[in-house]
Coordinates of C-alpha atoms in Angstrom, one line a residue:
M1 CA 137.0 101.0 129.0
T2 CA 135.9 104.4 128.1
E3 CA 132.2 105.5 128.3
E4 CA 132.1 105.1 124.5
E5 CA 132.9 101.4 124.9
V6 CA 130.6 100.5 127.8
Y7 CA 127.7 98.2 126.8
P8 CA 124.8 98.4 129.3
N9 CA 122.9 96.1 126.9
V10 CA 125.2 93.1 127.5
L11 CA 124.8 91.5 130.9
D12 CA 126.6 88.5 132.2
I13 CA 124.1 86.0 133.5
G14 CA 125.2 86.5 137.1
A15 CA 125.1 90.2 136.9
I16 CA 121.5 90.8 135.9
P17 CA 119.9 93.2 138.4
P18 CA 117.0 91.8 140.3
A19 CA 114.7 94.4 138.8
Q20 CA 115.4 92.9 135.3
T21 CA 115.2 89.3 136.2
G22 CA 111.6 89.0 135.1
R23 CA 112.4 90.5 131.8
Y24 CA 114.8 87.7 130.9
K25 CA 113.2 84.8 132.8
K26 CA 111.4 83.4 129.8
I27 CA 114.3 83.5 127.4
I28 CA 116.7 82.0 130.0
A29 CA 114.3 79.2 130.8
H30 CA 113.9 78.5 127.0
H31 CA 117.6 78.5 126.6
K32 CA 118.2 76.0 129.4
E33 CA 115.5 73.7 128.1
K34 CA 116.9 73.8 124.5
Y35 CA 120.6 73.6 125.2
G36 CA 120.8 72.0 128.6
C37 CA 122.7 74.8 130.2
L38 CA 122.2 78.4 131.4
P39 CA 123.3 81.2 129.0
V40 CA 126.6 82.9 129.7
F41 CA 125.2 86.4 129.0
V42 CA 122.2 88.2 127.5
A43 CA 122.4 90.9 124.9
R44 CA 119.7 93.4 123.9
A45 CA 119.2 95.7 120.9
P46 CA 116.2 98.1 120.7
G47 CA 113.9 98.9 117.8
R48 CA 113.6 102.5 116.7
V49 CA 111.2 105.0 115.3
N50 CA 112.3 107.9 113.1
I51 CA 110.9 111.3 114.0
I52 CA 111.9 113.0 110.8
G53 CA 114.3 112.2 107.9
E54 CA 112.5 109.4 106.0
H55 CA 114.7 107.5 103.5
I56 CA 117.5 110.1 103.4
D57 CA 120.2 108.5 105.5
Y58 CA 121.4 106.4 102.6
N59 CA 121.7 109.7 100.7
G60 CA 124.0 111.0 103.4
Y61 CA 121.6 113.4 105.1
S62 CA 120.9 113.8 108.8
V63 CA 118.0 112.0 110.5
L64 CA 116.4 112.2 113.9
P65 CA 115.4 108.8 115.3
M66 CA 114.8 107.6 118.8
A67 CA 114.9 104.1 120.3
I68 CA 111.8 102.4 121.5
Q69 CA 111.2 100.0 124.4
Q70 CA 110.5 97.0 122.1
D71 CA 113.6 95.0 121.4
I72 CA 115.5 91.9 120.4
V73 CA 117.1 89.9 123.2
M74 CA 119.5 87.1 122.8
A75 CA 120.6 84.6 125.5
V76 CA 124.0 83.2 124.5
S77 CA 126.2 80.3 125.7
L78 CA 129.4 79.1 124.0
N79 CA 130.2 75.8 122.4
D80 CA 133.4 74.1 121.2
S81 CA 131.8 72.5 118.2
G82 CA 132.4 75.4 115.8
T83 CA 128.7 75.9 115.1
I84 CA 126.0 78.5 115.4
N85 CA 122.9 77.1 116.8
L86 CA 119.8 79.3 116.8
C87 CA 116.4 78.9 118.3
N88 CA 113.6 81.4 118.9
T89 CA 111.0 81.7 121.7
S90 CA 108.4 82.1 119.0
S91 CA 107.3 78.9 117.2
K92 CA 107.0 81.0 114.0
Y93 CA 110.7 80.7 113.5
S94 CA 112.4 77.4 112.8
D95 CA 115.7 76.3 114.5
F96 CA 118.8 76.8 112.5
S97 CA 122.4 75.5 112.7
T98 CA 125.5 76.1 110.6
S99 CA 129.2 76.2 110.8
I100 CA 130.5 79.4 112.2
K101 CA 133.5 79.5 109.9
D102 CA 131.7 78.4 106.7
F103 CA 128.2 79.7 106.1
E104 CA 126.3 81.5 103.4
I105 CA 123.8 84.3 103.7
N106 CA 120.9 83.8 101.3
S107 CA 119.8 87.2 100.1
T108 CA 117.1 85.8 97.8
K109 CA 115.2 84.2 100.8
P110 CA 115.7 86.5 103.8
A111 CA 114.8 84.0 106.5
W112 CA 115.2 85.2 110.1
H113 CA 118.5 83.5 110.7
N114 CA 120.2 85.3 107.8
Y115 CA 120.0 88.5 109.8
F116 CA 121.9 86.9 112.6
L117 CA 124.5 85.7 110.2
C118 CA 124.9 89.2 108.9
G119 CA 125.9 90.4 112.3
V120 CA 128.4 87.5 112.8
K121 CA 130.0 88.0 109.4
G122 CA 130.3 91.7 110.0
I123 CA 132.3 91.2 113.2
Q124 CA 134.4 88.4 111.6
E125 CA 135.4 90.6 108.8
S126 CA 135.9 93.9 110.6
S127 CA 137.9 92.3 113.4
K128 CA 139.7 89.8 111.1
L129 CA 138.6 86.9 113.4
A130 CA 140.2 83.7 112.3
D131 CA 138.7 81.5 115.1
T132 CA 135.2 82.6 116.1
V133 CA 133.9 80.8 119.2
G134 CA 130.8 78.6 118.6
L135 CA 127.5 80.1 119.8
D136 CA 124.3 78.6 121.1
V137 CA 121.7 81.3 121.0
T138 CA 118.0 81.8 122.0
V139 CA 116.3 84.8 120.5
D140 CA 113.3 86.7 121.8
G141 CA 111.8 89.7 120.1
S142 CA 109.1 92.2 120.9
V143 CA 109.6 94.5 117.9
P144 CA 106.8 93.9 115.4
P145 CA 108.4 92.4 112.3
S146 CA 108.3 94.3 109.0
A147 CA 106.5 97.2 110.6
G148 CA 109.0 99.9 110.0
L149 CA 110.5 99.8 113.5
S150 CA 113.8 98.2 112.5
S151 CA 113.3 94.7 113.7
S152 CA 115.8 93.4 111.1
S153 CA 118.5 95.9 112.1
A154 CA 117.9 95.2 115.8
M155 CA 118.5 91.5 115.0
V156 CA 121.7 92.3 113.1
C157 CA 123.0 94.6 115.8
C158 CA 122.2 92.2 118.6
A159 CA 124.0 89.4 116.7
A160 CA 127.0 91.5 116.2
L161 CA 127.0 92.6 119.8
S162 CA 126.7 89.0 120.9
T163 CA 129.5 87.9 118.7
M164 CA 131.8 90.7 119.9
H165 CA 131.1 89.9 123.5
A166 CA 131.5 86.1 123.1
N167 CA 134.9 86.7 121.5
K168 CA 136.0 89.2 124.1
L169 CA 136.5 92.0 121.6
K170 CA 136.5 95.7 122.5
I171 CA 134.8 97.8 119.8
S172 CA 133.4 101.3 120.4
K173 CA 129.7 101.8 119.9
M174 CA 130.4 104.2 117.0
E175 CA 132.6 101.6 115.3
L176 CA 130.1 98.9 115.9
A177 CA 127.2 101.0 114.5
D178 CA 129.3 101.6 111.4
T179 CA 130.2 97.9 111.0
C180 CA 126.5 96.9 111.4
M181 CA 125.5 99.4 108.7
R182 CA 127.7 97.7 106.2
C183 CA 127.0 94.1 107.3
E184 CA 123.3 94.5 106.7
W185 CA 124.2 94.9 103.1
Y186 CA 125.0 91.2 103.0
I187 CA 121.3 90.4 102.8
G188 CA 120.9 92.8 99.9
T189 CA 119.4 95.9 101.5
Q190 CA 121.4 99.0 100.6
G191 CA 120.3 101.1 103.5
G192 CA 122.1 103.9 105.4
G193 CA 123.3 103.9 109.0
M194 CA 120.4 105.4 110.9
D195 CA 119.0 102.1 112.4
Q196 CA 122.3 100.9 113.6
A197 CA 123.4 104.2 115.0
I198 CA 120.4 104.7 117.2
C199 CA 120.4 101.1 118.2
F200 CA 123.8 101.5 119.9
L201 CA 123.9 105.2 120.7
A202 CA 120.3 105.7 122.1
K203 CA 120.0 107.5 125.4
E204 CA 116.8 107.5 127.6
G205 CA 114.9 110.8 127.3
Y206 CA 116.7 111.8 124.1
A207 CA 116.4 111.4 120.4
K208 CA 119.6 111.5 118.3
L209 CA 120.5 113.8 115.5
V210 CA 122.5 111.4 113.4
D211 CA 124.9 112.7 110.8
F212 CA 127.0 110.6 108.3
K213 CA 130.4 110.5 106.7
P214 CA 131.7 110.4 109.3
L215 CA 129.1 108.9 111.5
R216 CA 128.3 111.1 114.5
A217 CA 125.3 111.6 116.8
T218 CA 124.1 114.5 118.9
D219 CA 121.7 114.3 121.8
V220 CA 118.3 116.0 121.2
K221 CA 116.4 116.4 124.5
L222 CA 112.8 115.3 124.1
P223 CA 110.4 118.0 125.4
K224 CA 109.1 117.3 128.9
G225 CA 105.5 116.2 128.8
F226 CA 105.5 115.2 125.1
V227 CA 104.0 111.8 124.3
F228 CA 105.0 110.1 121.1
V229 CA 102.2 107.7 119.9
I230 CA 103.6 104.9 117.7
A231 CA 100.7 103.3 115.9
N232 CA 100.9 100.1 113.9
T233 CA 98.8 99.8 110.8
C234 CA 99.6 96.0 110.9
V235 CA 100.6 96.2 107.2
E236 CA 103.9 94.3 106.8
M237 CA 106.7 95.0 104.4
N238 CA 109.9 93.0 104.5
K239 CA 112.3 95.3 102.7
A240 CA 114.8 92.5 102.0
A241 CA 112.1 90.3 100.4
T242 CA 111.4 92.6 97.5
A243 CA 113.3 95.1 95.3
H244 CA 111.1 98.1 96.4
F245 CA 113.7 99.5 98.9
N246 CA 116.7 99.2 96.6
V247 CA 114.8 100.6 93.6
R248 CA 114.4 103.9 95.6
V249 CA 118.1 103.8 96.4
V250 CA 119.0 103.3 92.7
E251 CA 116.6 106.0 91.6
C252 CA 118.3 108.5 94.0
R253 CA 121.7 107.4 92.7
L254 CA 120.6 107.9 89.0
A255 CA 119.1 111.3 89.8
S256 CA 122.4 112.4 91.4
Q257 CA 124.5 111.1 88.5
I258 CA 122.4 112.8 85.8
L259 CA 122.4 116.1 87.8
A260 CA 126.1 115.7 88.3
K261 CA 126.8 115.2 84.6
T262 CA 124.6 118.2 83.8
K263 CA 126.8 120.4 86.0
G264 CA 130.0 119.1 84.5
L265 CA 131.0 116.7 87.3
D266 CA 132.4 113.2 87.1
W267 CA 129.0 111.5 87.5
R268 CA 130.6 108.1 88.3
K269 CA 131.9 109.6 91.6
N270 CA 128.4 110.6 92.6
R271 CA 126.7 107.7 94.4
S272 CA 124.1 109.7 96.3
L273 CA 122.2 113.0 96.3
G274 CA 124.1 114.0 99.5
E275 CA 127.5 113.6 97.7
L276 CA 126.1 115.7 94.8
H277 CA 125.2 118.4 97.4
K278 CA 128.8 118.5 98.8
H279 CA 130.3 118.7 95.3
L280 CA 128.0 121.4 94.0
K281 CA 128.1 123.4 97.3
L282 CA 124.5 124.6 96.7
S283 CA 121.8 125.2 99.3
L284 CA 118.9 122.7 99.5
E285 CA 116.6 125.3 98.0
E286 CA 119.0 125.7 95.1
L287 CA 119.1 121.9 94.6
L288 CA 115.3 121.8 94.6
S289 CA 115.4 124.4 91.8
L290 CA 118.0 122.4 90.0
V291 CA 115.8 119.4 90.0
D292 CA 112.9 121.4 88.5
E293 CA 115.3 122.8 85.9
V294 CA 117.0 119.5 84.8
L295 CA 114.7 116.6 85.5
H296 CA 111.3 116.0 83.9
Q297 CA 108.4 114.8 86.1
H298 CA 107.4 111.7 84.1
P299 CA 109.4 108.5 84.6
Y300 CA 112.7 107.9 82.8
D301 CA 113.1 104.7 80.9
K302 CA 116.4 102.8 81.0
K303 CA 117.3 103.7 77.4
E304 CA 116.9 107.4 78.2
V305 CA 119.1 107.1 81.3
C306 CA 121.8 105.4 79.3
E307 CA 121.7 108.1 76.6
L308 CA 121.9 110.9 79.2
L309 CA 124.9 109.3 80.9
G310 CA 126.5 108.1 77.6
V311 CA 126.7 104.4 78.6
T312 CA 125.4 101.0 77.5
E313 CA 122.8 99.2 79.4
E314 CA 125.5 96.8 80.6
E315 CA 127.6 99.7 81.9
L316 CA 124.7 101.2 83.6
N317 CA 123.9 97.9 85.4
K318 CA 127.5 97.7 86.6
E319 CA 127.9 101.4 87.6
S320 CA 124.6 102.3 89.1
L321 CA 122.2 99.4 89.7
S322 CA 122.0 96.7 92.3
S323 CA 121.7 93.0 91.7
N324 CA 117.9 92.9 92.4
T325 CA 117.1 96.0 90.3
L326 CA 118.8 95.0 87.0
D327 CA 115.3 94.3 85.4
V328 CA 113.8 97.6 86.4
Q329 CA 112.9 99.6 83.3
T330 CA 111.5 102.9 84.6
F331 CA 112.8 105.3 87.2
K332 CA 111.0 108.2 88.9
L333 CA 114.0 110.5 89.3
Y334 CA 112.2 113.8 89.7
N335 CA 109.9 112.6 92.5
R336 CA 112.6 110.8 94.5
S337 CA 115.1 113.7 94.4
K338 CA 112.4 116.2 95.3
H339 CA 111.5 114.2 98.4
V340 CA 115.1 113.7 99.5
F341 CA 116.1 117.4 99.2
S342 CA 112.8 118.6 100.7
E343 CA 113.0 116.1 103.6
A344 CA 116.6 117.1 104.3
A345 CA 115.4 120.7 104.5
R346 CA 112.7 119.6 107.0
V347 CA 115.3 118.0 109.2
E348 CA 117.3 121.2 109.1
S349 CA 114.1 123.2 109.9
L350 CA 113.4 121.0 112.9
R351 CA 117.1 121.1 114.0
N352 CA 116.8 124.9 114.1
S353 CA 113.4 125.1 115.7
D354 CA 112.1 124.7 119.3
M355 CA 110.6 121.2 119.5
T356 CA 108.4 122.3 122.3
E357 CA 106.3 124.2 119.7
G358 CA 103.9 121.4 119.0
G359 CA 102.4 123.2 116.0
T360 CA 105.8 123.5 114.3
L361 CA 106.7 119.9 114.9
G362 CA 103.3 118.7 113.8
S363 CA 103.3 120.6 110.5
I364 CA 106.8 119.4 109.7
L365 CA 105.8 115.8 110.3
F366 CA 102.7 116.0 108.3
E367 CA 104.6 117.6 105.4
G368 CA 107.2 114.9 105.6
H369 CA 104.6 112.1 105.5
H370 CA 102.9 113.7 102.5
S371 CA 106.2 113.8 100.6
A372 CA 107.1 110.2 101.6
S373 CA 103.6 109.1 100.4
V374 CA 103.3 111.1 97.2
L375 CA 106.9 111.6 96.0
Y376 CA 108.7 108.6 97.5
E377 CA 105.7 106.2 97.5
C378 CA 106.9 104.4 100.6
S379 CA 103.5 104.6 102.4
C380 CA 100.3 102.6 101.9
D381 CA 96.5 103.4 102.0
E382 CA 96.2 102.2 105.6
L383 CA 99.1 104.5 106.8
D384 CA 97.8 107.5 104.9
E385 CA 94.4 106.9 106.5
L386 CA 96.0 106.7 110.0
V387 CA 97.9 109.9 109.4
E388 CA 94.7 111.7 108.3
V389 CA 93.0 110.5 111.5
C390 CA 95.8 112.0 113.5
R391 CA 95.6 115.2 111.6
C392 CA 91.9 115.5 112.3
V393 CA 92.5 114.8 116.0
C394 CA 95.3 117.5 116.2
S395 CA 93.4 120.2 114.3

């Protein structure tokens, strides 16, 4: 196998290094008690934190995440009953069993097992697996759920990795990241590929500059002596449990389509602000000016969007909205597009700067949070307060 296909995060049970035995002791013991046998292998997928590039990956723009130590671990053994059997070391999560050939992913009630099923389905479809081996799985997680550290994506990625290994498939990390990006859509979240890319491509001591279409990642050496403090406000938001996440995706899509039509482009072919950027061949500064020129700052109602695009409400629902945003009646197109283009510019600024200049990095991060809070409204009072505390400490 090439370096691209090596998976240090999958270990056959007999090949676990002595130094890591303690890490997996609890989950292996839990698995043996539950299923009456030792697992065949353990798989691991880390959570992540995004340094800069908030909510712009699904618009096609570059982001700069890094993996964190907290992770999802799965202990896996095989069965010949054609079933998926799941248990969790935490009593918060109920056991679950289903046929591995015939299962449904309930996007209206995103229970924990549905994320595992997303990973299985992604591998089945991408690899055209007719006969998937049955799986007995014990899950252990240390990524705080619904905390913005990608616990759900880590679960999907670990499930896909486990399914791949159990079925003796060979898939490159880049391909697997791309597959997992799409298979998380099964649960209804129309995200980009940042979480999945860093999950599989992370490297100790480095962040990754992740670019899209095609997916590619570049090492960014973290400055020696820098310490990144990841603070948890303990405010939870399950992005699959509400329409909040997809509303922002749709607002960006509608903004790109209205701007595209204004510039004489086929608006139906513009699904994101990044695609609009490529078609217009303008700079980010020029795109920000275009937003000021074309879009008004107060929210658009659905009727106005339909009139601007020349479609009926039924056509708009089909062309531009997602299933859980069909009832949304107002869209903040100006604010969302201003955030995306300005955040993309901040990523470019950081890409071209010296990260060892703490003042430069700090100012970019504070600007990014202000934009995410005010223009994109993906913050909360507790997080805003925490950021302000950090600003005071740094000043």
